[in-house]
Coordinates of C-alpha atoms (C1' of nucleotides) in Angstrom, one line a residue:
Chain A
M8 CA 91.7 35.5 31.8
T9 CA 88.6 37.8 30.8
V10 CA 89.6 39.6 28.0
H11 CA 86.5 43.1 28.0
N12 CA 84.7 44.1 24.9
A13 CA 86.5 47.5 26.2
D14 CA 90.1 46.2 26.2
V15 CA 89.8 45.0 22.4
A16 CA 88.4 48.5 20.9
A17 CA 91.4 50.4 23.5
L18 CA 93.8 48.2 22.0
F19 CA 92.4 48.7 18.3
Y20 CA 92.2 52.7 19.2
R21 CA 96.1 52.3 20.2
L22 CA 96.9 51.0 17.1
A23 CA 95.2 53.1 14.9
E24 CA 96.5 56.5 16.6
L25 CA 100.1 54.8 16.6
L26 CA 99.8 54.0 12.5
E27 CA 98.1 57.4 11.8
I28 CA 101.2 59.2 13.5
E29 CA 103.8 56.8 11.4
G30 CA 101.2 57.7 8.3
A31 CA 99.7 54.8 7.2
N32 CA 97.0 54.6 4.8
P33 CA 94.3 56.7 6.7
F34 CA 91.8 54.3 5.1
R35 CA 93.4 51.4 6.6
V36 CA 93.6 53.9 10.1
R37 CA 89.9 54.3 9.8
A38 CA 89.4 50.8 9.7
Y39 CA 91.2 49.9 12.8
R40 CA 88.9 52.6 14.9
R41 CA 85.9 51.4 13.0
A42 CA 86.3 47.8 14.1
A43 CA 86.9 49.6 18.2
A44 CA 83.5 51.4 17.4
T45 CA 82.0 47.7 16.4
I46 CA 83.5 46.0 19.1
E47 CA 82.4 48.3 21.6
N48 CA 78.6 48.0 20.6
L49 CA 78.5 44.5 20.6
T50 CA 75.9 43.0 23.0
E51 CA 77.7 39.9 23.4
P52 CA 81.6 39.8 24.9
V53 CA 83.8 39.2 21.8
A54 CA 85.7 37.1 23.8
H55 CA 82.7 34.9 24.2
M56 CA 82.2 34.4 20.9
V57 CA 85.9 34.0 20.0
D58 CA 85.3 30.7 22.5
R59 CA 81.8 29.1 20.8
G60 CA 83.9 29.9 17.3
A61 CA 81.9 32.7 16.1
D62 CA 82.2 33.8 12.6
L63 CA 84.1 37.2 13.8
D64 CA 84.5 38.9 9.9
A65 CA 80.8 38.3 9.0
L66 CA 80.4 41.5 11.9
P67 CA 80.1 45.1 10.3
G68 CA 83.8 46.4 9.2
I69 CA 85.5 43.7 10.5
G70 CA 87.0 40.7 7.7
E71 CA 89.9 38.1 7.8
D72 CA 92.6 40.1 9.2
L73 CA 90.9 42.1 11.9
A74 CA 89.2 39.0 13.1
G75 CA 92.8 37.2 13.5
K76 CA 93.7 39.7 15.9
I77 CA 91.0 39.4 17.3
R78 CA 91.2 35.4 18.5
E79 CA 94.5 36.6 19.2
I80 CA 93.9 39.3 22.0
C81 CA 91.1 37.0 23.4
E82 CA 93.6 33.7 23.4
T83 CA 96.6 35.6 24.7
G84 CA 95.8 39.1 26.2
R85 CA 97.9 40.7 23.6
C86 CA 98.5 42.0 20.5
S87 CA 101.8 41.6 18.4
A88 CA 100.7 43.7 15.3
L89 CA 100.6 46.8 18.2
E90 CA 103.8 45.5 19.9
E91 CA 105.7 45.8 16.5
V92 CA 104.1 49.3 16.0
E93 CA 105.1 50.4 19.7
A94 CA 108.8 49.3 19.1
R95 CA 108.8 51.4 16.0
T96 CA 106.6 54.2 17.3
P97 CA 106.9 55.2 21.1
S98 CA 103.1 54.8 22.4
A99 CA 103.5 58.6 24.2
L100 CA 103.2 60.2 21.2
A101 CA 99.7 59.5 21.3
A102 CA 99.2 61.7 24.5
L103 CA 100.9 64.6 22.0
A104 CA 98.3 63.9 19.2
A105 CA 95.8 64.7 22.3
I106 CA 97.2 68.1 22.8
P107 CA 94.4 70.7 20.5
G108 CA 96.0 71.9 17.5
L109 CA 98.6 69.0 17.1
G110 CA 97.7 66.5 15.0
P111 CA 99.4 62.9 13.9
K112 CA 101.3 64.8 10.8
R113 CA 102.9 67.6 13.4
V114 CA 103.2 64.6 15.5
Q115 CA 105.3 62.3 13.4
V116 CA 107.4 66.2 12.0
L117 CA 108.4 66.7 16.2
H118 CA 109.5 63.1 16.1
E119 CA 111.6 63.1 13.2
K120 CA 113.1 66.6 13.5
L121 CA 113.2 67.5 16.4
G122 CA 113.3 63.7 18.5
I123 CA 110.6 64.6 20.8
N124 CA 109.4 61.3 22.9
S125 CA 106.9 63.3 25.4
V126 CA 104.9 66.2 26.2
E127 CA 107.9 67.7 28.4
D128 CA 110.2 67.1 25.3
L129 CA 107.9 69.0 23.5
R130 CA 107.6 72.1 26.3
K131 CA 111.4 72.0 26.6
A132 CA 111.3 72.6 22.7
A133 CA 109.2 75.2 22.8
E134 CA 110.3 77.4 25.1
A135 CA 113.7 76.6 23.0
G136 CA 112.1 78.3 20.5
R137 CA 112.4 75.1 18.6
V138 CA 109.4 74.4 17.4
R139 CA 108.4 77.6 15.5
E140 CA 111.8 76.5 12.4
L141 CA 109.8 73.6 11.6
P142 CA 108.1 73.8 8.6
R143 CA 104.2 75.1 8.5
F144 CA 104.8 75.7 12.3
G145 CA 106.2 79.0 12.9
K146 CA 105.9 81.7 16.0
A147 CA 102.2 81.9 16.5
F148 CA 101.9 78.3 16.5
E149 CA 104.9 77.9 19.1
A150 CA 102.8 80.4 21.6
K151 CA 99.7 78.5 21.2
L152 CA 101.4 75.7 21.7
L153 CA 103.2 76.3 24.9
A154 CA 100.0 78.3 26.1
Q155 CA 98.2 74.5 25.7
L156 CA 101.0 73.0 27.3
V157 CA 100.6 75.2 30.8
K158 CA 96.8 74.1 31.0
A159 CA 96.5 71.8 34.0
A160 CA 93.9 69.7 32.5
P161 CA 94.5 68.2 29.6
A162 CA 91.3 69.7 27.4
G163 CA 89.2 67.7 25.2
E164 CA 88.9 64.6 27.8
R165 CA 86.6 65.9 29.7
S166 CA 83.3 65.0 29.5
L167 CA 79.9 65.3 31.5
R168 CA 76.8 63.7 32.3
L169 CA 74.4 64.5 29.8
A170 CA 71.9 66.3 32.6
T171 CA 74.8 68.4 33.9
A172 CA 75.5 69.4 29.9
E173 CA 72.0 70.6 29.8
D174 CA 72.9 72.8 32.7
F175 CA 74.9 74.5 30.5
A176 CA 73.1 74.2 27.7
G177 CA 69.9 75.9 28.1
P178 CA 70.8 79.3 29.1
L179 CA 73.1 79.7 25.9
V180 CA 70.5 78.4 23.8
A181 CA 68.3 81.4 25.7
W182 CA 70.9 83.5 24.8
L183 CA 71.4 82.7 21.4
K184 CA 67.5 83.1 20.5
G185 CA 68.2 86.9 21.7
A186 CA 70.1 87.7 18.4
P187 CA 68.8 89.3 15.6
G188 CA 67.4 87.5 12.6
V189 CA 68.0 84.0 14.9
R190 CA 65.3 81.8 13.6
E191 CA 65.9 77.9 15.1
V192 CA 68.4 77.3 17.9
V193 CA 69.2 73.8 19.0
V194 CA 71.9 71.5 20.4
A195 CA 72.5 69.0 18.4
G196 CA 75.8 66.8 18.3
S197 CA 76.1 63.5 21.4
F198 CA 73.8 65.8 23.5
R199 CA 71.2 65.6 20.4
R200 CA 71.8 61.6 20.4
R201 CA 71.5 61.6 24.3
K202 CA 74.5 60.0 24.8
E203 CA 75.4 59.3 28.4
T204 CA 78.4 62.0 28.3
V205 CA 79.0 64.5 26.0
G206 CA 82.2 66.2 25.4
D207 CA 81.3 69.6 23.8
L208 CA 78.0 71.2 22.8
D209 CA 77.5 72.0 19.6
I210 CA 75.3 74.2 18.6
L211 CA 73.2 74.6 15.2
A212 CA 71.6 78.0 14.7
T213 CA 69.8 79.2 11.5
A214 CA 70.0 82.9 10.6
A215 CA 69.8 84.9 7.6
D216 CA 72.8 87.3 8.8
G217 CA 75.0 84.6 10.6
A218 CA 77.5 87.9 11.1
A219 CA 75.0 89.0 14.4
A220 CA 74.3 85.6 15.3
M221 CA 78.0 85.3 15.9
Q222 CA 78.9 88.4 17.4
R223 CA 75.7 87.3 20.2
F224 CA 78.0 83.9 20.8
V225 CA 81.1 84.9 21.4
A226 CA 80.0 87.8 23.7
Y227 CA 77.8 85.4 26.0
G228 CA 79.2 86.2 29.6
E229 CA 80.4 82.6 30.3
V230 CA 82.8 82.6 27.4
A231 CA 86.0 82.4 28.8
E232 CA 88.2 82.1 24.7
V233 CA 87.6 81.8 22.0
V234 CA 89.3 79.3 19.9
A235 CA 88.1 80.2 16.3
R236 CA 85.4 82.0 14.7
G237 CA 84.3 82.1 11.3
P238 CA 81.6 83.8 9.1
T239 CA 79.5 80.6 9.9
R240 CA 81.3 78.8 12.7
A241 CA 83.1 79.7 16.1
T242 CA 84.4 77.6 18.5
V243 CA 84.1 78.6 22.3
L244 CA 85.5 77.3 26.0
L245 CA 83.0 78.6 28.5
K246 CA 84.8 79.2 32.0
G247 CA 84.2 75.3 33.6
G248 CA 86.2 74.2 30.2
L249 CA 83.2 73.5 28.0
Q250 CA 83.5 73.4 24.7
V251 CA 81.2 74.8 22.8
D252 CA 80.8 75.1 18.7
L253 CA 78.5 76.9 16.6
R254 CA 77.3 76.4 13.3
V255 CA 75.3 79.0 11.8
V256 CA 73.4 78.1 7.9
P257 CA 70.8 79.2 5.9
E258 CA 67.0 78.1 6.8
E259 CA 66.9 76.0 3.2
S260 CA 70.2 74.0 4.7
Y261 CA 68.9 73.4 8.2
G262 CA 67.8 70.2 8.1
A263 CA 71.2 69.1 6.1
A264 CA 72.8 70.7 8.7
L265 CA 71.5 69.2 11.3
V266 CA 71.7 65.8 9.9
Y267 CA 75.2 66.6 9.8
F268 CA 75.7 68.1 12.8
T269 CA 73.9 65.7 14.4
G270 CA 76.1 62.9 13.4
S271 CA 77.3 60.8 15.1
K272 CA 80.3 60.8 12.8
A273 CA 80.1 56.9 11.5
H274 CA 76.2 57.1 11.5
N275 CA 77.8 60.5 8.5
I276 CA 80.1 58.7 6.6
A277 CA 77.4 55.7 6.2
L278 CA 75.2 58.7 5.2
R279 CA 77.0 60.0 2.6
R280 CA 78.4 56.7 1.0
I281 CA 75.0 56.0 -0.4
A282 CA 74.3 58.8 -1.3
Q283 CA 77.6 58.8 -3.2
E284 CA 76.6 55.2 -4.6
R285 CA 73.3 57.1 -5.7
G286 CA 75.3 59.7 -7.7
L287 CA 74.3 62.7 -4.3
K288 CA 76.8 64.0 -2.5
I289 CA 75.4 65.5 1.1
S290 CA 76.7 67.9 2.9
E291 CA 75.6 70.8 5.6
Y292 CA 74.6 72.4 3.5
G293 CA 71.9 70.2 1.4
V294 CA 71.8 66.8 -0.9
F295 CA 73.3 67.9 -3.9
Q296 CA 72.5 66.6 -7.8
G297 CA 75.8 67.9 -9.2
M298 CA 75.0 72.1 -8.9
R299 CA 71.4 71.4 -8.0
R300 CA 70.9 71.3 -4.2
I301 CA 67.6 68.5 -4.2
A302 CA 66.8 68.5 -0.1
G303 CA 68.3 69.9 2.9
R304 CA 65.1 71.8 4.1
T305 CA 64.5 69.0 6.7
E306 CA 66.2 66.0 8.0
A307 CA 63.3 64.1 6.5
Q308 CA 63.5 65.1 3.2
V309 CA 67.6 64.7 3.2
Y310 CA 66.9 60.7 4.3
G311 CA 64.2 60.7 2.1
S312 CA 67.0 61.3 -1.0
V313 CA 68.3 58.4 -0.2
G314 CA 65.4 56.3 0.2
L315 CA 65.2 56.3 3.8
P316 CA 62.6 57.3 6.7
W317 CA 63.8 59.8 9.2
I318 CA 66.3 58.1 11.9
A319 CA 65.7 59.3 15.1
P320 CA 69.0 61.0 16.8
E321 CA 69.0 58.4 19.1
L322 CA 69.7 55.3 17.0
R323 CA 72.5 57.6 14.8
E324 CA 75.8 55.3 16.0
D325 CA 76.2 53.2 13.3
R326 CA 74.6 50.2 14.7
G327 CA 72.7 49.0 12.1
E328 CA 70.1 51.8 12.0
I329 CA 70.4 52.2 8.5
D330 CA 70.0 48.8 7.0
A331 CA 67.0 48.8 9.6
A332 CA 65.8 51.6 7.8
Y333 CA 66.0 50.4 4.7
A334 CA 64.5 47.2 5.4
G335 CA 61.7 49.1 7.1
R336 CA 62.5 47.4 10.4
L337 CA 63.7 51.0 12.5
P338 CA 61.7 50.3 16.1
T339 CA 59.5 52.5 16.8
L340 CA 61.0 53.8 20.1
V341 CA 59.5 54.4 23.4
E342 CA 58.4 57.9 24.8
L343 CA 57.8 59.4 28.0
S344 CA 54.6 60.1 27.1
D345 CA 54.3 56.0 27.5
I346 CA 55.4 55.4 30.4
R347 CA 52.5 54.7 33.0
G348 CA 54.8 54.0 36.6
D349 CA 57.4 54.2 38.7
L350 CA 58.4 51.3 39.6
H351 CA 61.6 52.4 41.7
V352 CA 61.1 55.8 44.2
H353 CA 62.2 56.3 47.6
T354 CA 60.6 58.2 50.7
R355 CA 62.1 60.4 53.9
A356 CA 61.4 56.2 55.3
S357 CA 64.5 55.5 54.4
D358 CA 66.9 58.5 52.0
G359 CA 64.4 60.1 50.6
G360 CA 63.6 64.0 50.7
S361 CA 59.7 63.6 50.4
S362 CA 56.9 61.9 52.2
L363 CA 54.7 59.0 51.0
E364 CA 52.1 61.5 50.4
E365 CA 54.1 63.7 48.6
M366 CA 55.3 61.3 46.5
A367 CA 52.3 60.2 45.6
A368 CA 50.5 63.3 44.7
A369 CA 53.5 63.9 42.5
A370 CA 52.9 61.1 40.4
A371 CA 49.3 61.5 40.4
A372 CA 50.2 64.8 38.9
L373 CA 52.6 62.9 36.4
G374 CA 49.3 60.9 35.1
Y375 CA 50.5 58.0 36.5
E376 CA 48.9 54.7 36.9
Y377 CA 50.8 53.3 39.4
M378 CA 54.0 54.0 41.7
A379 CA 56.2 51.3 43.5
V380 CA 57.4 53.0 47.1
A381 CA 60.8 50.7 47.2
D382 CA 62.7 52.5 49.9
H383 CA 65.8 50.6 51.0
S384 CA 66.1 48.2 53.3
R385 CA 68.0 47.5 56.7
H386 CA 71.3 46.4 55.5
A387 CA 71.5 50.2 53.8
T388 CA 72.9 51.8 57.1
A389 CA 73.4 54.4 55.6
A390 CA 70.2 55.1 53.9
H391 CA 68.6 54.6 57.4
G392 CA 67.4 51.1 55.2
L393 CA 64.3 49.5 56.7
D394 CA 64.0 46.7 59.1
T395 CA 60.4 44.4 58.6
A396 CA 59.0 45.9 61.2
R397 CA 59.1 50.2 59.8
L398 CA 58.1 47.8 56.4
A399 CA 55.9 46.4 57.6
A400 CA 54.2 49.3 59.2
Q401 CA 55.4 51.4 55.7
M402 CA 52.7 48.3 53.9
D403 CA 49.6 49.5 56.4
E404 CA 50.5 53.1 55.7
I405 CA 50.2 52.7 51.9
D406 CA 47.0 50.6 52.2
R407 CA 45.9 54.2 54.6
L408 CA 46.2 56.1 51.7
N409 CA 45.4 53.9 48.9
A410 CA 42.2 53.8 51.0
R411 CA 42.3 57.6 50.7
K412 CA 42.1 57.6 46.1
P413 CA 45.4 59.9 46.3
G414 CA 45.0 59.5 42.5
V415 CA 47.5 56.7 42.1
R416 CA 47.9 53.3 42.8
V417 CA 50.8 53.2 45.4
L418 CA 52.7 50.1 45.0
K419 CA 54.3 47.8 48.2
S420 CA 58.0 47.4 47.3
C421 CA 61.4 47.8 48.9
E422 CA 64.8 48.0 47.4
V423 CA 66.0 45.1 49.1
D424 CA 70.0 44.4 49.5
I425 CA 71.3 41.2 47.4
L426 CA 73.7 40.9 50.2
K427 CA 77.3 39.8 49.7
D428 CA 76.9 35.9 49.5
G429 CA 73.6 36.4 47.3
R430 CA 70.7 36.4 50.0
L431 CA 68.4 38.6 50.4
D432 CA 68.6 41.3 53.2
L433 CA 64.8 40.8 54.4
S434 CA 63.1 37.2 55.1
D435 CA 61.1 35.6 52.6
A436 CA 57.8 36.5 54.9
I437 CA 58.0 39.8 54.7
L438 CA 59.3 40.3 51.0
K439 CA 55.9 37.5 49.8
R440 CA 53.3 40.2 50.7
L441 CA 55.3 43.0 48.7
D442 CA 53.3 43.9 45.3
L443 CA 56.6 43.6 43.7
V444 CA 60.9 43.0 45.2
V445 CA 63.4 45.7 43.3
A446 CA 66.9 44.0 44.9
A447 CA 70.3 45.9 44.1
I448 CA 73.4 45.5 45.4
H449 CA 74.9 48.1 47.1
S450 CA 77.7 47.1 48.8
D451 CA 81.1 45.2 48.2
F452 CA 81.3 46.1 44.8
D453 CA 85.0 45.1 44.3
L454 CA 84.5 40.9 44.1
P455 CA 85.8 39.2 41.7
A456 CA 83.4 38.9 38.6
E457 CA 82.8 34.6 38.9
D458 CA 81.5 35.8 42.9
Q459 CA 79.5 38.7 41.7
T460 CA 78.0 37.0 38.9
A461 CA 77.3 34.1 41.4
R462 CA 75.9 36.8 44.3
I463 CA 73.6 38.0 41.5
V464 CA 72.3 34.9 40.1
R465 CA 71.6 33.2 43.7
A466 CA 69.4 36.3 44.2
L467 CA 67.3 36.3 41.2
E468 CA 67.2 32.1 41.7
S469 CA 65.4 33.0 45.3
G470 CA 61.9 33.4 43.2
R471 CA 61.7 36.5 45.1
V472 CA 63.4 39.2 42.9
H473 CA 60.8 40.9 40.3
I474 CA 63.3 43.7 39.3
L475 CA 66.7 43.5 39.3
A476 CA 68.2 47.6 39.8
H477 CA 70.8 49.6 38.1
P478 CA 72.2 46.3 37.1
L479 CA 75.7 47.7 36.1
G480 CA 76.6 49.4 39.5
R481 CA 78.2 52.0 37.7
L482 CA 78.6 55.7 38.6
I483 CA 78.5 58.0 35.7
G484 CA 82.6 59.7 36.0
E485 CA 82.9 58.3 39.6
R486 CA 83.3 54.8 39.5
P487 CA 83.1 52.0 36.8
G488 CA 80.5 49.2 37.5
Y489 CA 81.5 46.2 39.5
A490 CA 83.2 43.0 37.1
V491 CA 80.1 41.1 36.3
D492 CA 79.3 38.5 33.9
L493 CA 76.2 40.7 32.7
P494 CA 75.3 38.1 29.9
K495 CA 74.8 35.4 32.5
V496 CA 72.7 37.5 35.3
M497 CA 70.6 38.5 32.4
A498 CA 69.9 34.8 31.0
V499 CA 69.2 33.7 34.5
A500 CA 66.8 36.9 34.8
K501 CA 65.1 35.8 31.6
A502 CA 64.7 32.3 33.0
M503 CA 63.5 33.8 36.2
G504 CA 61.2 36.7 34.6
C505 CA 62.8 39.2 36.5
L506 CA 62.8 42.5 34.4
L507 CA 66.1 44.5 34.6
E508 CA 65.9 48.1 35.0
M509 CA 67.1 50.8 32.9
N510 CA 67.6 53.3 36.3
G511 CA 67.0 57.6 35.3
H512 CA 68.9 59.1 37.7
P513 CA 71.3 61.2 35.9
A514 CA 74.5 59.7 37.6
R515 CA 73.7 56.2 36.8
L516 CA 71.7 55.2 33.6
D517 CA 72.1 51.7 34.3
L518 CA 70.7 49.8 32.2
D519 CA 73.1 51.7 29.8
D520 CA 72.4 51.3 25.9
V521 CA 74.2 48.9 24.9
H522 CA 73.3 46.5 27.3
A523 CA 69.3 47.3 27.0
R524 CA 69.7 46.6 22.9
A525 CA 70.9 43.3 24.5
A526 CA 68.2 42.7 27.0
K527 CA 65.6 43.5 23.8
E528 CA 67.3 41.5 21.9
M529 CA 66.9 38.1 24.4
G530 CA 63.5 39.1 25.3
L531 CA 63.9 39.9 28.7
M532 CA 61.5 43.3 29.4
V533 CA 62.9 46.6 30.8
S534 CA 61.2 48.6 33.7
I535 CA 62.5 52.5 33.2
A536 CA 62.7 54.0 36.7
S537 CA 63.7 57.2 38.1
D538 CA 65.1 55.7 41.2
A539 CA 63.9 59.6 43.0
H540 CA 64.7 60.2 46.1
S541 CA 62.5 63.3 46.3
A542 CA 58.9 64.4 44.1
M543 CA 61.3 66.4 41.7
G544 CA 63.8 63.6 41.6
L545 CA 60.4 61.6 39.7
S546 CA 61.2 63.7 36.1
A547 CA 64.9 61.7 36.3
M548 CA 62.3 59.1 34.0
R549 CA 63.3 60.8 30.7
H550 CA 66.7 60.8 31.0
G551 CA 65.9 56.4 31.6
V552 CA 63.5 56.6 28.5
D553 CA 66.6 58.6 26.4
Q554 CA 69.0 55.7 26.8
A555 CA 66.1 53.1 26.8
R556 CA 65.9 54.7 23.2
R557 CA 69.3 54.4 22.2
G558 CA 68.8 51.2 23.0
W559 CA 66.5 50.4 20.6
L560 CA 63.6 50.0 23.0
T561 CA 60.1 50.2 21.9
A562 CA 57.0 50.5 24.1
A563 CA 56.4 47.0 24.0
D564 CA 60.0 46.2 25.7
V565 CA 59.2 48.3 28.8
A566 CA 56.9 46.8 31.6
N567 CA 55.9 49.9 32.9
T568 CA 54.3 50.9 29.9
R569 CA 51.3 48.9 30.5
R570 CA 48.4 49.2 31.9
W571 CA 48.3 48.0 35.7
P572 CA 46.2 45.2 35.2
E573 CA 48.5 44.1 32.8
L574 CA 52.2 44.5 34.7
E575 CA 50.4 43.0 37.5
R576 CA 50.4 39.4 35.3
I577 CA 53.9 39.8 33.9
L578 CA 54.8 40.6 37.8
A579 CA 52.9 37.3 38.3
R580 CA 54.9 35.8 35.7
Chain B
dG13 C1' 92.0 47.3 6.3
dC14 C1' 87.6 46.2 4.4
dC15 C1' 84.2 45.6 0.2
dG16 C1' 80.9 45.1 -3.9
dT17 C1' 72.7 44.8 -7.6
dT18 C1' 78.4 48.9 -11.2
dT19 C1' 84.2 46.7 -9.0
dT20 C1' 88.0 40.8 -6.0
dC21 C1' 91.0 45.9 -7.1
dG22 C1' 90.0 50.6 -6.3
dG23 C1' 88.0 52.7 -3.9
dC24 C1' 87.1 54.9 1.1
dC25 C1' 82.3 61.5 3.3
dC26 C1' 82.9 67.0 3.5
dG27 C1' 83.9 71.1 4.7
dA28 C1' 85.1 75.2 7.7
dC29 C1' 88.7 77.7 10.3
dT30 C1' 93.9 78.5 11.7
dG31 C1' 98.1 79.5 10.6
dT32 C1' 101.3 79.7 7.5
dT33 C1' 101.1 80.7 3.0
dT34 C1' 100.7 83.5 -2.4
dT35 C1' 97.9 78.1 -3.3
dC36 C1' 97.8 75.1 0.6
dA37 C1' 98.0 71.5 4.9
dG38 C1' 96.7 69.8 9.0
dT39 C1' 93.5 69.7 12.3
dC40 C1' 88.6 69.5 13.7
dG41 C1' 84.2 68.0 13.7

DNA sequence: GCCGTTTTCGGCCCGACTGTTTTCAGTCG
């Protein structure tokens, strides 16, 4: 039995949820949530740590008690503490607390006074007018609740791919900038931290007159519903269901508000605690010593007030960035401008939409030094994959193109399928002639983890593979990755001198941030690639860079920040 | 439940908005 980090985290989140409804000490509840987040962000399966007897209570937010619970979960698959709580408090109550406007306190009252145990119970009680009679509920609240209950989809659970969120954010920001007196408009929150998915948009604006900005905000054509509206803060739902929060602050608070609104929540809590230790108070209005504001106009000032350098938004997840900042060991994160080439693009020869010449021209226009054409191999029939003859012909075509000096060095590659048994889809003879081989799984996603791991390991051990493409195999919002022991795959990749791909396709972002960081920590180099299927698609590189930054990668950790001669040496291993 | 160059006990981030209230609890971010 394999217990995944996500499993352990889910149990702790559920425990926190139910304890909260029971009215447990809120700091105890927070402790479970913090522990869950710590485990989610671990770069190694916590079950492995248990196996080798690692010191679990050295992990942030995990002490003797939680270490014991983690061991229990990993060894038995059960959590007796959760079972005890579930015996008292039905798990279904957690679903009630997920309804907007309902929190743990009200759910507890509903449960105790009206015997409500499910969403259906609640609907009946509200329709019968029994909810309004409870203290501090009232008629208006009951009506609001009923409106929430008839909505088919549980709002708030939906999250968008980052690139999709950008499509919503761009026009809205432009609209807000048209409000009189508005200076800055910036999307903060998880969007600014470049999380792979975002649940809502948090927009920060500075304006002399907040009311005008609010007016403009709620008048936006895409607004379906105004959820809340005050003088400095408003929440709306757009027609597609996306929630957007706008906060307006004066200019002297811009930096503090940006820190606050960018989060993450855990990062903010850690930061505010440090301020507290120093006799300071950090809020969205500034850093205060008593009544006196000592910082707030810029983010750098806010961090500086507690003795820290500015921390890049992508790092603000309470994953050790504050300690690193204090120690002067913050990574200088890789930037899009560091990228010298793309090592995974497609052409019309397989499933791309642009010709070889068009792809080369687009890469040259981006100032790239090199670009590897990695069309699919024959096994990927739906993608019109290349067989030996067609690949050989493409290689000749690339030779002819390079002879014409297209402004970029076009590298010969292939995204070769890893077959079900771990063999590569094309023969050694043809693969040897390529500048680099990109290998990937495109079939048999549902193998047991052991077989999937063995399959990939065999492919890497062939010695032919330079880059393992989209190692998780997930499509965000569509399907999870295949079951695989990635730490093992990574260890083999390291031993074989293979690179791991950070695929920037908006649906992939694969590696994810956590595993990218794990790769870095074990000295395994990453190749950030667009996986472009058209000339336009080359721009997906920036999404890969975003996730690489969230994984703490520097230019040194990324192979395709190197000039060609050095990259050639890396590929030669 | 965690944690400690003030502490092994007593703390644990801070403020806006709503709906119910006449001073505030609950929820949210």
